[in-house]
XYZ file of C-alpha atoms in Angstrom:
168
model
C -11.126 -7.219 21.905
C -11.423 -3.558 21.097
C -8.271 -1.495 20.889
C -7.682 1.784 19.079
C -7.052 1.256 15.368
C -5.440 4.057 13.390
C -5.730 4.554 9.620
C -4.477 7.392 7.437
C -7.449 9.623 8.381
C -9.350 7.818 11.106
C -9.121 6.560 14.643
C -11.374 3.622 15.490
C -11.821 4.121 19.216
C -13.254 1.445 21.498
C -16.854 2.421 22.111
C -17.493 4.004 25.501
C -20.642 5.229 27.213
C -19.125 8.726 27.092
C -19.501 8.694 23.277
C -23.305 8.497 23.455
C -24.102 12.196 23.437
C -21.951 13.056 20.408
C -23.022 9.881 18.602
C -26.712 10.693 19.135
C -26.122 13.745 16.927
C -24.131 11.750 14.371
C -26.930 9.179 14.055
C -29.859 11.631 14.333
C -30.886 11.786 10.654
C -33.996 9.583 10.165
C -32.852 8.905 6.568
C -29.850 7.062 8.000
C -32.239 4.377 9.240
C -33.776 3.635 5.827
C -31.786 0.425 5.412
C -30.806 -0.377 8.999
C -34.265 0.060 10.479
C -35.349 1.665 13.680
C -35.248 5.351 14.444
C -32.664 7.722 15.884
C -32.091 7.251 19.607
C -31.947 10.046 22.138
C -28.677 10.556 24.012
C -30.218 8.797 27.036
C -31.378 5.814 24.941
C -28.011 5.607 23.201
C -26.206 5.787 26.558
C -28.236 2.763 27.738
C -27.415 0.919 24.521
C -23.722 1.717 24.849
C -23.755 0.497 28.455
C -25.046 -2.882 27.226
C -22.519 -3.019 24.383
C -19.611 -2.018 26.621
C -20.562 -4.795 29.069
C -19.853 -7.328 26.329
C -21.776 -10.224 24.896
C -23.882 -12.246 27.327
C -23.030 -15.291 25.192
C -19.603 -16.660 26.191
C -19.199 -18.055 22.659
C -19.414 -14.567 21.125
C -17.086 -11.602 21.558
C -18.277 -8.116 20.661
C -16.025 -5.417 19.291
C -17.515 -1.950 18.950
C -15.714 1.192 17.858
C -16.646 4.773 17.152
C -15.049 6.270 14.050
C -13.249 9.578 14.608
C -12.172 11.709 11.653
C -8.930 13.197 12.964
C -8.895 16.261 10.667
C -12.234 17.409 12.087
C -11.806 15.863 15.553
C -15.361 14.561 15.194
C -17.021 11.217 15.622
C -18.608 10.182 12.326
C -20.055 6.705 12.895
C -19.424 3.218 14.214
C -18.044 -0.146 13.153
C -18.688 -3.383 14.959
C -17.806 -7.045 14.912
C -19.301 -10.107 16.537
C -16.653 -12.806 16.657
C -17.633 -16.463 17.100
C -16.327 -19.986 16.533
C -13.227 -19.389 18.606
C -12.297 -16.264 16.692
C -12.567 -17.804 13.234
C -15.836 -16.099 12.139
C -16.572 -12.390 12.404
C -19.756 -10.626 11.412
C -19.140 -6.950 10.736
C -21.241 -3.833 10.251
C -20.700 -0.118 9.769
C -22.803 3.024 10.060
C -21.570 6.477 9.080
C -23.629 9.588 9.767
C -25.172 11.179 6.679
C -23.084 14.354 7.077
C -19.915 12.321 6.439
C -21.134 9.884 3.791
C -19.562 9.888 0.354
C -16.090 10.691 1.690
C -14.701 7.149 1.870
C -14.913 7.011 5.677
C -16.989 3.821 5.770
C -14.645 2.169 3.257
C -11.540 3.106 5.224
C -13.051 2.077 8.565
C -14.397 -1.244 7.240
C -11.081 -2.087 5.586
C -9.240 -1.401 8.852
C -11.725 -3.445 10.863
C -11.469 -6.434 8.529
C -7.658 -6.220 8.529
C -7.583 -6.296 12.353
C -9.960 -9.255 12.462
C -7.928 -11.233 9.919
C -4.740 -10.384 11.804
C -6.374 -11.812 14.952
C -7.267 -15.079 13.238
C -10.690 -14.582 11.665
C -10.985 -16.727 8.547
C -14.557 -15.880 7.529
C -15.742 -12.292 7.541
C -19.489 -11.778 7.013
C -21.627 -8.696 6.425
C -25.309 -8.373 5.617
C -26.242 -5.647 3.138
C -29.698 -4.611 1.986
C -29.936 -5.339 -1.775
C -30.839 -1.701 -2.527
C -28.051 -0.200 -0.420
C -25.471 0.300 -3.173
C -23.141 2.459 -1.068
C -22.896 -0.226 1.616
C -22.347 -2.883 -1.055
C -19.407 -0.816 -2.358
C -17.989 -0.661 1.176
C -18.309 -4.439 1.570
C -16.569 -4.972 -1.765
C -13.760 -2.580 -0.850
C -13.254 -4.554 2.374
C -12.716 -7.700 0.300
C -16.147 -9.264 0.762
C -18.162 -10.683 -2.116
C -21.908 -11.201 -2.305
C -23.285 -14.703 -1.951
C -26.614 -16.033 -3.174
C -27.883 -16.206 0.424
C -30.480 -13.717 1.615
C -31.058 -13.508 5.376
C -33.777 -11.253 6.810
C -34.010 -9.473 3.464
C -30.287 -8.746 3.267
C -27.628 -10.263 1.030
C -24.903 -12.155 2.860
C -21.433 -10.977 1.822
C -18.341 -13.011 2.747
C -14.592 -12.965 2.680
C -12.824 -16.244 3.242
C -9.190 -16.158 4.297
C -7.177 -19.331 3.737
C -5.279 -20.765 6.666
C -1.554 -20.133 6.516
C 0.528 -23.196 5.641
């Protein structure tokens, strides 16, 4: 599923185990985990995680897409975006994480918009994200990617959706 996606400033590169060391630094700030939970992983722990992600979903009904986000001007990885695609490609659940050093620069917005565009182009008709109700920056990213909040709360997070009508 994953292929390189290029935007005006970013390259979304298919996640590889080789990204683990640089990404461990990107994701090292404990404050980054306030809303997503957990704690920063060591390069070794992240390498193991990336090995599992790169192997793909163990569920044949789900396809995983995972990308690292590279800011071309700095030639640095800045975060990740991901999608879990189900229902024969019609539903995609998306998420994004940008390291604190690069937040507030529109990187998450640009990456999420590109990810959603690729998923819609590939046939996804429902895009879903889950955003903590106090995470206003992530809510702005979801809105910029065309998702709107629903009244559903799942595991303490608001379900955001974008529905794309079928073409005639």
